[in-house]
Short mmCIF file of C-alpha atoms and ligand atoms in Angstrom, two decimals:
data_model
loop_
_atom_site.label_atom_id
_atom_site.label_comp_id
_atom_site.label_asym_id
_atom_site.label_seq_id
_atom_site.Cartn_x
_atom_site.Cartn_y
_atom_site.Cartn_z
CA UNK A 1 77.99 33.15 116.53
CA UNK A 2 76.22 35.44 113.99
CA UNK A 3 77.14 39.10 113.63
CA UNK A 4 75.67 41.63 111.17
CA UNK A 5 77.56 44.93 110.94
CA UNK A 6 75.75 47.87 109.32
CA UNK A 7 74.13 45.68 106.69
CA UNK A 8 72.22 47.31 103.83
CA UNK A 9 70.35 45.76 100.91
CA UNK A 10 69.32 48.02 98.06
CA UNK A 11 67.45 46.94 94.94
CA UNK A 12 67.60 49.00 91.75
CA UNK A 13 64.30 49.36 89.90
CA UNK A 14 65.35 51.25 86.81
CA UNK A 15 66.77 54.38 88.42
CA UNK A 16 64.67 54.12 91.58
CA UNK A 17 66.37 52.70 94.69
CA UNK A 18 64.39 50.38 96.95
CA UNK A 19 66.12 50.02 100.31
CA UNK A 20 64.95 46.69 101.71
CA UNK A 21 67.46 46.99 104.59
CA UNK A 22 69.30 50.16 105.63
CA UNK A 23 71.99 49.84 108.25
CA UNK A 24 71.11 46.76 110.28
CA UNK A 25 73.47 45.69 113.06
CA UNK A 26 72.73 42.58 115.06
CA UNK A 27 74.38 39.82 117.09
CA UNK A 28 72.86 36.41 117.64
CA UNK A 29 74.46 34.06 120.17
CA UNK A 30 74.40 30.28 119.91
CA UNK A 31 71.30 28.79 121.45
CA UNK A 32 69.20 31.95 121.22
CA UNK A 33 65.51 31.86 120.34
CA UNK A 34 64.69 35.12 118.56
CA UNK A 35 61.42 36.24 116.97
CA UNK A 36 61.53 38.86 114.20
CA UNK A 37 58.38 40.97 113.81
CA UNK A 38 57.32 44.06 111.90
CA UNK A 39 54.89 45.30 109.25
CA UNK A 40 54.68 43.85 105.76
CA UNK A 41 57.59 45.07 103.64
CA UNK A 42 59.76 46.07 106.62
CA UNK A 43 62.62 43.76 105.55
CA UNK A 44 62.14 40.65 107.70
CA UNK A 45 62.51 38.07 104.90
CA UNK A 46 65.43 40.01 103.43
CA UNK A 47 67.14 40.01 106.83
CA UNK A 48 66.55 36.28 107.27
CA UNK A 49 67.89 35.48 103.82
CA UNK A 50 71.09 37.41 104.49
CA UNK A 51 71.56 35.88 107.95
CA UNK A 52 70.97 32.44 106.48
CA UNK A 53 73.52 33.09 103.73
CA UNK A 54 70.93 32.82 100.93
CA UNK A 55 71.29 36.41 99.82
CA UNK A 56 74.17 38.88 99.76
CA UNK A 57 74.08 42.36 101.31
CA UNK A 58 74.91 45.36 99.11
CA UNK A 59 77.06 46.82 101.91
CA UNK A 60 78.13 46.01 105.45
CA UNK A 61 79.78 42.93 106.97
CA UNK A 62 78.44 39.54 107.94
CA UNK A 63 80.52 37.40 110.28
CA UNK A 64 79.94 33.78 111.23
CA UNK A 65 81.94 32.63 114.29
CA UNK A 66 84.10 35.71 113.76
CA UNK A 67 84.93 34.81 110.13
CA UNK A 68 83.80 37.30 107.51
CA UNK A 69 81.41 35.29 105.40
CA UNK A 70 81.38 37.73 102.47
CA UNK A 71 85.00 36.60 101.80
CA UNK A 72 84.14 32.90 101.66
CA UNK A 73 83.82 31.21 98.27
CA UNK A 74 80.30 30.12 97.26
CA UNK A 75 81.01 26.40 97.60
CA UNK A 76 82.23 26.85 101.17
CA UNK A 77 79.15 28.91 102.05
CA UNK A 78 76.87 26.25 100.56
CA UNK A 79 78.61 23.55 102.58
CA UNK A 80 78.19 25.46 105.86
CA UNK A 81 74.52 26.06 105.08
CA UNK A 82 73.86 22.44 104.24
CA UNK A 83 75.51 21.07 107.39
CA UNK A 84 74.60 23.71 109.92
CA UNK A 85 71.49 25.58 108.85
CA UNK A 86 67.90 24.58 108.21
CA UNK A 87 65.45 26.90 106.39
CA UNK A 88 61.73 27.30 106.21
CA UNK A 89 60.85 29.91 103.59
CA UNK A 90 57.76 32.10 103.40
CA UNK A 91 56.61 30.25 100.24
CA UNK A 92 57.79 28.09 97.30
CA UNK A 93 59.46 25.86 99.78
CA UNK A 94 59.48 22.50 98.08
CA UNK A 95 60.74 21.03 94.84
CA UNK A 96 57.46 20.59 92.94
CA UNK A 97 58.62 17.48 91.05
CA UNK A 98 59.66 15.56 94.20
CA UNK A 99 57.37 13.78 96.65
CA UNK A 100 57.15 14.81 100.30
CA UNK A 101 59.68 12.21 101.43
CA UNK A 102 62.04 12.95 98.51
CA UNK A 103 61.94 16.64 99.46
CA UNK A 104 62.94 15.82 103.03
CA UNK A 105 65.72 13.47 101.87
CA UNK A 106 67.25 16.11 99.54
CA UNK A 107 69.48 17.90 102.12
CA UNK A 108 70.62 14.53 103.46
CA UNK A 109 71.83 13.59 99.98
CA UNK A 110 74.02 16.71 99.95
CA UNK A 111 75.37 15.73 103.37
CA UNK A 112 76.25 12.26 102.05
CA UNK A 113 73.90 10.32 104.30
CA UNK A 114 73.45 6.66 103.25
CA UNK A 115 70.26 5.92 101.24
CA UNK A 116 68.69 3.57 103.80
CA UNK A 117 69.28 6.05 106.61
CA UNK A 118 67.86 8.91 104.50
CA UNK A 119 64.61 7.06 103.89
CA UNK A 120 64.30 5.99 107.53
CA UNK A 121 64.98 9.47 108.90
CA UNK A 122 62.80 11.14 106.27
CA UNK A 123 59.82 8.97 107.17
CA UNK A 124 60.45 9.47 110.88
CA UNK A 125 60.59 13.27 110.59
CA UNK A 126 57.43 13.44 108.48
CA UNK A 127 55.66 11.10 110.86
CA UNK A 128 56.61 13.28 113.85
CA UNK A 129 54.94 16.21 112.02
CA UNK A 130 51.76 14.26 111.32
CA UNK A 131 52.65 13.76 107.67
CA UNK A 132 53.32 10.02 107.73
CA UNK A 133 50.26 9.38 105.54
CA UNK A 134 51.40 11.69 102.74
CA UNK A 135 54.96 10.52 102.02
CA UNK A 136 54.34 9.92 98.29
CA UNK A 137 52.29 13.04 97.58
CA UNK A 138 53.72 15.78 95.39
CA UNK A 139 53.53 19.34 96.76
CA UNK A 140 50.64 20.09 94.37
CA UNK A 141 48.73 17.24 96.00
CA UNK A 142 49.16 18.64 99.50
CA UNK A 143 47.21 21.26 101.38
CA UNK A 144 48.91 24.54 102.37
CA UNK A 145 49.54 23.43 105.93
CA UNK A 146 50.78 20.03 104.76
CA UNK A 147 53.31 21.69 102.45
CA UNK A 148 54.47 23.83 105.34
CA UNK A 149 54.97 20.80 107.54
CA UNK A 150 56.99 19.00 104.86
CA UNK A 151 59.16 22.13 104.57
CA UNK A 152 59.76 22.06 108.32
CA UNK A 153 60.70 18.38 108.18
CA UNK A 154 63.16 19.22 105.41
CA UNK A 155 64.67 22.05 107.50
CA UNK A 156 65.31 19.51 110.29
CA UNK A 157 66.74 16.82 108.01
CA UNK A 158 70.43 17.40 108.75
CA UNK A 159 69.98 18.04 112.47
CA UNK A 160 71.07 21.68 112.03
CA UNK A 161 72.71 24.02 114.59
CA UNK A 162 70.47 26.90 113.55
CA UNK A 163 67.00 27.11 112.05
CA UNK A 164 65.84 30.16 110.11
CA UNK A 165 62.08 30.08 109.72
CA UNK A 166 59.95 32.62 107.87
CA UNK A 167 56.32 32.39 109.10
CA UNK A 168 56.53 28.62 109.84
CA UNK A 169 53.02 28.50 111.30
CA UNK A 170 51.32 30.92 108.89
CA UNK A 171 49.26 28.20 107.22
CA UNK A 172 48.50 26.11 110.28
CA UNK A 173 45.58 26.07 112.68
CA UNK A 174 46.36 26.92 116.29
CA UNK A 175 46.78 23.37 117.57
CA UNK A 176 49.10 22.31 114.76
CA UNK A 177 51.02 25.59 115.02
CA UNK A 178 51.56 24.78 118.72
CA UNK A 179 52.97 21.37 117.84
CA UNK A 180 55.51 22.98 115.51
CA UNK A 181 56.50 25.45 118.22
CA UNK A 182 56.87 22.59 120.72
CA UNK A 183 59.25 20.88 118.30
CA UNK A 184 61.28 24.08 117.85
CA UNK A 185 61.42 24.69 121.60
CA UNK A 186 62.60 21.13 122.12
CA UNK A 187 65.43 21.77 119.65
CA UNK A 188 66.26 25.06 121.34
CA UNK A 189 66.60 23.22 124.66
CA UNK A 190 69.30 21.16 122.95
CA UNK A 191 70.87 24.54 122.05
CA UNK A 192 69.76 24.77 118.43
CA UNK A 193 69.60 28.48 117.55
CA UNK A 194 66.19 29.59 116.30
CA UNK A 195 65.53 32.78 114.33
CA UNK A 196 61.87 33.00 113.38
CA UNK A 197 59.92 35.66 111.48
CA UNK A 198 56.35 35.78 112.70
CA UNK A 199 53.30 38.04 112.63
CA UNK A 200 51.69 36.21 115.53
CA UNK A 201 52.05 37.82 118.96
CA UNK A 202 51.40 34.47 120.66
CA UNK A 203 54.21 32.85 118.70
CA UNK A 204 56.64 35.68 119.49
CA UNK A 205 55.69 35.37 123.16
CA UNK A 206 57.49 32.02 123.29
CA UNK A 207 60.83 33.43 122.12
CA UNK A 208 63.45 34.78 124.55
CA UNK A 209 64.13 37.81 122.37
CA UNK A 210 61.93 39.90 120.07
CA UNK A 211 63.47 41.96 117.26
CA UNK A 212 61.02 44.40 115.65
CA UNK A 213 61.71 45.89 112.23
CA UNK A 214 60.34 48.95 110.48
CA UNK A 215 61.26 50.32 107.06
CA UNK A 216 64.40 48.23 106.66
CA UNK A 217 65.82 48.99 110.12
CA UNK A 218 65.68 47.47 113.56
CA UNK A 219 63.09 49.40 115.53
CA UNK A 220 63.47 47.59 118.86
CA UNK A 221 65.37 44.58 120.20
CA UNK A 222 64.17 43.27 123.57
CA UNK A 223 65.10 40.33 125.75
CA UNK A 224 62.04 38.82 127.34
CA UNK A 225 62.04 36.60 130.39
CA UNK A 226 61.41 32.99 129.34
CA UNK A 227 57.86 32.09 130.46
CA UNK B 1 22.48 31.70 95.95
CA UNK B 2 25.04 28.87 96.42
CA UNK B 3 23.95 25.30 97.22
CA UNK B 4 26.20 22.22 97.62
CA UNK B 5 24.37 18.90 97.73
CA UNK B 6 26.28 15.87 99.10
CA UNK B 7 29.52 16.93 97.42
CA UNK B 8 32.50 14.58 97.47
CA UNK B 9 36.00 14.99 96.07
CA UNK B 10 38.18 11.92 95.82
CA UNK B 11 41.73 11.83 94.47
CA UNK B 12 43.26 8.61 93.19
CA UNK B 13 46.90 8.03 94.18
CA UNK B 14 47.69 4.83 92.32
CA UNK B 15 45.07 2.52 93.85
CA UNK B 16 44.79 4.47 97.11
CA UNK B 17 41.79 6.79 97.47
CA UNK B 18 42.27 10.16 99.18
CA UNK B 19 38.91 11.65 100.14
CA UNK B 20 39.48 15.40 100.34
CA UNK B 21 35.71 15.97 100.78
CA UNK B 22 33.14 13.31 101.70
CA UNK B 23 29.50 14.29 101.58
CA UNK B 24 29.42 18.04 102.12
CA UNK B 25 26.06 19.82 101.98
CA UNK B 26 25.88 23.56 102.39
CA UNK B 27 23.81 26.62 101.48
CA UNK B 28 25.19 30.12 101.33
CA UNK B 29 22.78 33.03 100.95
CA UNK B 30 23.60 36.29 99.19
CA UNK B 31 25.25 38.77 101.48
CA UNK B 32 26.48 36.22 104.01
CA UNK B 33 29.86 36.53 105.70
CA UNK B 34 31.08 33.01 106.45
CA UNK B 35 34.39 31.87 107.93
CA UNK B 36 35.60 28.32 107.21
CA UNK B 37 37.90 26.79 109.83
CA UNK B 38 39.41 23.41 110.58
CA UNK B 39 42.72 21.55 110.89
CA UNK B 40 45.29 21.37 108.13
CA UNK B 41 44.17 18.87 105.47
CA UNK B 42 40.49 18.94 106.49
CA UNK B 43 39.35 20.04 103.02
CA UNK B 44 38.88 23.81 103.36
CA UNK B 45 40.76 24.83 100.21
CA UNK B 46 39.14 21.99 98.27
CA UNK B 47 35.70 23.18 99.41
CA UNK B 48 36.48 26.77 98.47
CA UNK B 49 37.74 25.77 95.02
CA UNK B 50 34.55 23.83 94.30
CA UNK B 51 32.28 26.60 95.60
CA UNK B 52 34.21 29.12 93.53
CA UNK B 53 33.87 26.94 90.42
CA UNK B 54 37.63 26.38 90.09
CA UNK B 55 37.46 22.66 90.70
CA UNK B 56 34.89 19.96 89.94
CA UNK B 57 33.43 17.57 92.51
CA UNK B 58 33.68 13.81 91.87
CA UNK B 59 30.06 13.39 93.00
CA UNK B 60 27.15 15.46 94.28
CA UNK B 61 25.48 18.59 92.89
CA UNK B 62 26.44 22.23 92.90
CA UNK B 63 23.73 24.80 92.19
CA UNK B 64 24.19 28.52 91.61
CA UNK B 65 20.94 30.55 91.85
CA UNK B 66 19.11 27.22 91.51
CA UNK B 67 20.87 26.32 88.23
CA UNK B 68 22.96 23.15 88.32
CA UNK B 69 26.43 24.40 87.54
CA UNK B 70 27.88 20.98 86.70
CA UNK B 71 25.70 21.11 83.53
CA UNK B 72 27.04 24.48 82.35
CA UNK B 73 29.67 24.54 79.60
CA UNK B 74 33.16 25.63 80.68
CA UNK B 75 33.05 28.96 78.84
CA UNK B 76 29.81 29.91 80.58
CA UNK B 77 31.26 28.99 83.98
CA UNK B 78 34.38 31.07 83.30
CA UNK B 79 32.23 34.05 82.33
CA UNK B 80 30.20 33.83 85.56
CA UNK B 81 33.40 33.57 87.60
CA UNK B 82 35.03 36.52 85.91
CA UNK B 83 32.06 38.84 86.32
CA UNK B 84 30.72 37.75 89.69
CA UNK B 85 33.47 36.12 91.75
CA UNK B 86 36.78 37.32 93.14
CA UNK B 87 39.39 34.88 94.50
CA UNK B 88 42.31 35.07 96.87
CA UNK B 89 44.18 31.75 96.84
CA UNK B 90 46.31 30.24 99.60
CA UNK B 91 49.45 30.68 97.44
CA UNK B 92 50.71 31.11 93.84
CA UNK B 93 48.27 33.90 93.46
CA UNK B 94 49.87 36.14 90.88
CA UNK B 95 51.16 35.82 87.34
CA UNK B 96 54.93 35.93 87.93
CA UNK B 97 55.71 37.67 84.65
CA UNK B 98 53.28 40.58 85.21
CA UNK B 99 53.80 43.59 87.45
CA UNK B 100 51.53 44.31 90.43
CA UNK B 101 49.31 46.68 88.47
CA UNK B 102 49.19 44.38 85.43
CA UNK B 103 48.09 41.54 87.70
CA UNK B 104 45.24 43.66 89.04
CA UNK B 105 44.19 44.77 85.54
CA UNK B 106 44.06 41.18 84.22
CA UNK B 107 40.46 40.35 85.30
CA UNK B 108 39.28 43.74 84.00
CA UNK B 109 40.67 42.86 80.57
CA UNK B 110 38.51 39.71 80.56
CA UNK B 111 35.50 41.83 81.51
CA UNK B 112 36.21 44.20 78.60
CA UNK B 113 36.93 47.28 80.68
CA UNK B 114 38.54 50.13 78.68
CA UNK B 115 42.35 50.44 79.04
CA UNK B 116 42.35 53.89 80.65
CA UNK B 117 39.74 52.81 83.19
CA UNK B 118 41.67 49.59 83.95
CA UNK B 119 44.83 51.52 84.76
CA UNK B 120 42.99 54.08 86.86
CA UNK B 121 41.04 51.49 88.85
CA UNK B 122 44.08 49.22 89.23
CA UNK B 123 46.16 52.02 90.70
CA UNK B 124 43.29 53.09 92.95
CA UNK B 125 42.74 49.56 94.33
CA UNK B 126 46.45 49.00 94.99
CA UNK B 127 46.70 52.40 96.64
CA UNK B 128 43.78 51.60 98.94
CA UNK B 129 45.71 48.51 100.07
CA UNK B 130 48.90 50.43 100.75
CA UNK B 131 50.59 49.16 97.59
CA UNK B 132 50.62 52.40 95.57
CA UNK B 133 54.43 52.51 95.78
CA UNK B 134 54.92 49.07 94.26
CA UNK B 135 52.85 49.21 91.05
CA UNK B 136 55.72 48.22 88.74
CA UNK B 137 57.25 45.49 90.92
CA UNK B 138 57.08 41.88 89.78
CA UNK B 139 55.78 39.35 92.32
CA UNK B 140 59.35 38.11 92.91
CA UNK B 141 60.27 41.66 93.91
CA UNK B 142 57.53 41.88 96.52
CA UNK B 143 57.43 40.70 100.12
CA UNK B 144 54.99 37.93 101.12
CA UNK B 145 52.47 40.35 102.57
CA UNK B 146 52.79 42.65 99.56
CA UNK B 147 52.02 39.76 97.20
CA UNK B 148 48.98 38.92 99.30
CA UNK B 149 47.71 42.49 99.11
CA UNK B 150 48.14 42.59 95.32
CA UNK B 151 46.15 39.33 95.16
CA UNK B 152 43.37 40.93 97.19
CA UNK B 153 43.33 43.98 94.92
CA UNK B 154 43.02 41.63 91.95
CA UNK B 155 40.10 39.79 93.59
CA UNK B 156 38.30 43.15 93.91
CA UNK B 157 39.06 44.32 90.37
CA UNK B 158 35.67 43.51 88.80
CA UNK B 159 33.60 44.62 91.78
CA UNK B 160 32.45 41.04 92.41
CA UNK B 161 29.21 39.81 94.05
CA UNK B 162 31.11 37.18 96.02
CA UNK B 163 34.66 36.90 97.30
CA UNK B 164 36.26 33.53 98.10
CA UNK B 165 39.39 34.06 100.14
CA UNK B 166 41.76 31.35 101.37
CA UNK B 167 43.80 32.67 104.32
CA UNK B 168 43.82 36.30 103.04
CA UNK B 169 45.62 37.63 106.11
CA UNK B 170 48.02 34.73 106.64
CA UNK B 171 51.08 36.75 105.66
CA UNK B 172 50.09 40.06 107.21
CA UNK B 173 50.84 41.60 110.57
CA UNK B 174 47.84 42.27 112.82
CA UNK B 175 47.31 45.91 111.86
CA UNK B 176 47.46 45.26 108.12
CA UNK B 177 45.29 42.17 108.52
CA UNK B 178 42.71 44.38 110.25
CA UNK B 179 42.73 46.80 107.31
CA UNK B 180 41.97 43.94 104.92
CA UNK B 181 39.13 42.76 107.14
CA UNK B 182 37.74 46.32 107.30
CA UNK B 183 37.70 46.40 103.50
CA UNK B 184 35.92 43.03 103.33
CA UNK B 185 33.38 44.10 105.95
CA UNK B 186 32.72 47.28 104.00
CA UNK B 187 31.99 45.19 100.92
CA UNK B 188 29.76 42.86 102.93
CA UNK B 189 27.75 45.87 104.08
CA UNK B 190 27.07 46.52 100.39
CA UNK B 191 25.89 42.87 100.29
CA UNK B 192 28.96 41.29 98.72
CA UNK B 193 29.02 37.64 99.86
CA UNK B 194 32.23 36.69 101.66
CA UNK B 195 33.45 33.11 102.17
CA UNK B 196 36.81 33.10 103.92
CA UNK B 197 39.04 30.23 105.04
CA UNK B 198 41.00 31.25 108.11
CA UNK B 199 43.00 29.73 110.95
CA UNK B 200 42.73 32.85 113.04
CA UNK B 201 40.05 32.86 115.74
CA UNK B 202 40.05 36.66 115.81
CA UNK B 203 39.37 36.80 112.07
CA UNK B 204 36.57 34.23 112.31
CA UNK B 205 35.04 36.25 115.15
CA UNK B 206 34.14 38.98 112.67
CA UNK B 207 32.08 36.68 110.45
CA UNK B 208 28.35 36.10 110.97
CA UNK B 209 28.68 32.36 110.44
CA UNK B 210 31.48 29.87 111.23
CA UNK B 211 31.70 26.57 109.35
CA UNK B 212 34.19 24.12 110.87
CA UNK B 213 35.55 21.22 108.85
CA UNK B 214 37.19 17.96 109.89
CA UNK B 215 38.37 15.09 107.70
CA UNK B 216 36.56 16.26 104.58
CA UNK B 217 33.20 16.86 106.27
CA UNK B 218 31.41 19.73 107.96
CA UNK B 219 31.86 19.28 111.67
CA UNK B 220 29.79 22.27 112.82
CA UNK B 221 28.00 25.22 111.21
CA UNK B 222 27.03 28.03 113.57
CA UNK B 223 25.44 31.44 113.15
CA UNK B 224 27.03 33.96 115.44
CA UNK B 225 25.49 37.26 116.46
CA UNK B 226 27.22 40.10 114.61
CA UNK B 227 29.38 41.99 117.16
N1 ATP C 1 45.68 16.68 93.92
C1 ATP C 1 45.59 15.97 95.07
N2 ATP C 1 45.87 14.65 95.08
C2 ATP C 1 45.80 13.94 96.24
N3 ATP C 1 45.42 14.44 97.42
C3 ATP C 1 45.14 15.75 97.48
C4 ATP C 1 45.20 16.60 96.32
N4 ATP C 1 44.86 17.86 96.68
C5 ATP C 1 44.59 17.82 98.01
N5 ATP C 1 44.77 16.55 98.49
C6 ATP C 1 44.54 16.11 99.87
O1 ATP C 1 43.22 16.53 100.25
C7 ATP C 1 43.20 16.93 101.62
C8 ATP C 1 42.49 18.27 101.77
O2 ATP C 1 43.24 19.29 101.18
P1 ATP C 1 42.89 20.83 101.37
O3 ATP C 1 43.89 21.60 100.60
O4 ATP C 1 41.46 21.09 101.04
O5 ATP C 1 43.09 21.05 102.93
P2 ATP C 1 42.97 22.39 103.79
O6 ATP C 1 41.91 22.19 104.79
O7 ATP C 1 42.89 23.57 102.90
O8 ATP C 1 44.35 22.41 104.56
P3 ATP C 1 45.32 23.62 105.00
O9 ATP C 1 44.69 24.24 106.18
O10 ATP C 1 46.58 22.88 105.31
O11 ATP C 1 45.45 24.53 103.81
C9 ATP C 1 44.66 16.99 102.09
O12 ATP C 1 44.86 15.94 103.03
C10 ATP C 1 45.49 16.76 100.84
O13 ATP C 1 46.61 15.93 101.10
N1 ATP C 2 63.96 41.80 94.19
C1 ATP C 2 63.42 42.93 94.70
N2 ATP C 2 63.42 44.06 93.96
C2 ATP C 2 62.89 45.20 94.47
N3 ATP C 2 62.35 45.34 95.68
C3 ATP C 2 62.32 44.24 96.47
C4 ATP C 2 62.85 42.99 96.02
N4 ATP C 2 62.67 42.07 97.02
C5 ATP C 2 62.08 42.73 98.03
N5 ATP C 2 61.85 44.04 97.71
C6 ATP C 2 61.23 45.05 98.55
O1 ATP C 2 61.94 45.06 99.80
C7 ATP C 2 61.04 45.28 100.89
C8 ATP C 2 61.29 44.27 102.00
O2 ATP C 2 60.91 43.00 101.58
P1 ATP C 2 60.81 41.79 102.61
O3 ATP C 2 60.38 40.61 101.80
O4 ATP C 2 62.06 41.63 103.38
O5 ATP C 2 59.65 42.25 103.59
P2 ATP C 2 58.98 41.46 104.80
O6 ATP C 2 59.22 42.22 106.03
O7 ATP C 2 59.40 40.03 104.77
O8 ATP C 2 57.45 41.55 104.46
P3 ATP C 2 56.24 40.48 104.67
O9 ATP C 2 55.89 40.56 106.09
O10 ATP C 2 55.19 41.07 103.77
O11 ATP C 2 56.72 39.15 104.21
C9 ATP C 2 59.64 45.22 100.32
O12 ATP C 2 59.07 46.53 100.35
C10 ATP C 2 59.79 44.74 98.89
O13 ATP C 2 58.91 45.40 97.98
MG1 MG C 3 58.42 38.27 104.29
MG1 MG C 4 44.22 25.08 102.45
#
């Protein structure tokens, strides 16, 4: 499904090189549930952005279903992302000028869903995440955890094949974090692929595979028996 | 030191009232180390913003050292905040157009610290938080946990009497989160007051008092024996 082949990402700061990723190789099969862990600055978000097609590697190959994605034109890449991928970013997740429900309806507009269906599905998703009472709030009028839940609803809007989530429960209390994980596990049971960056050992414990990063490289990659 | 007297905060959304806080009364003594917990949307950030003087209550009184703060002119309030308080917000913590070290030097400029001393202290604070190698990065060039650590360095810049931190370890892996907590405990031992919103039971376990919120009110307020 997803294959990274010796991927590197180097930023130039003046004449200093910052290697966010150096030589990462990875395969993710359809239906996997992988947690990505590692210290701050080890390259987790960078890895997720490249896997999700939001960022481009400086060297190495990225293949999606065997097709080299680096050769695809931008418009094609955007179309694949919109239809097949859902994202939850580490921050700055929502369009600040749109309400909660408008934010969730956004990806559906790209996928040409009819207006009535967009509104119905948007309200339903937000309601399932406990956000039914905040549909008309702007992001600035929502608490941190509420913004995070709206972002998750938006990631689910187009019923994606794969969800890439960067710290999706970072701003949520234990009980609400559990509800999010239950939702993700439910999707995984319907063979949605989940790749999730997390700092929380308890969250990683629910994945079937834990990839640990250090200094821009994969430090360990273990299958764990499903509990 | 800090006294909240029947504080309420109500937002108007058209003709719908959203009560973020309803009737909160609280006293915080100098040198306390309090954790604030509760579900998403229960009013923790709102409470912290009012206690820190960054937001104004719609009703009730707020007294600082027995002086009613709601009667102070804005400039006076800003001066107290700059000299005595340090803040770590839940997000959007840093000026996006300033580098890491410039962000940390900002509060020192307000407090009229000499340029050479600002640069020295800024570098020292960032170094103590493991950020010495990222002084010239802009926030957009930093990972989530790196941004959070720069925000903490900035909160410490003017050697404040009280630190108000909203999820300061939310984006950090366990080990780095522990280092932040060690720093905060060290400050508390020198009688810096710490008020910290957290979702993490382990983090709250290190405080001497746990305030739990629910639906805009204080649900419980317990002293715990220091471990
Ligand atoms: N500007 C605003 N206008 C309307 N409602 C608001 C505004 N700001 C906050 N709220 C509402 O007030 C409530 C409390 O918000 P607050 O940010 O204090 O919650 P919180 O406890 O910090 O939550 P979290 O754990 O998710 O960060 C939320 O339900 C939120 O929707
Ligand atoms: N645009 C950029 N320019 C320069 N350096 C960058 C840029 N973006 C990221 N970096 C650096 O790349 C490294 C990896 O960043 P990344 O965001 O992937 O880390 P992370 O593992 O997600 O960390 P965290 O757990 O703190 O979110 C960091 O050290 C960061 O400073
Ligand atoms: Mg990150
Ligand atoms: Mg909050």
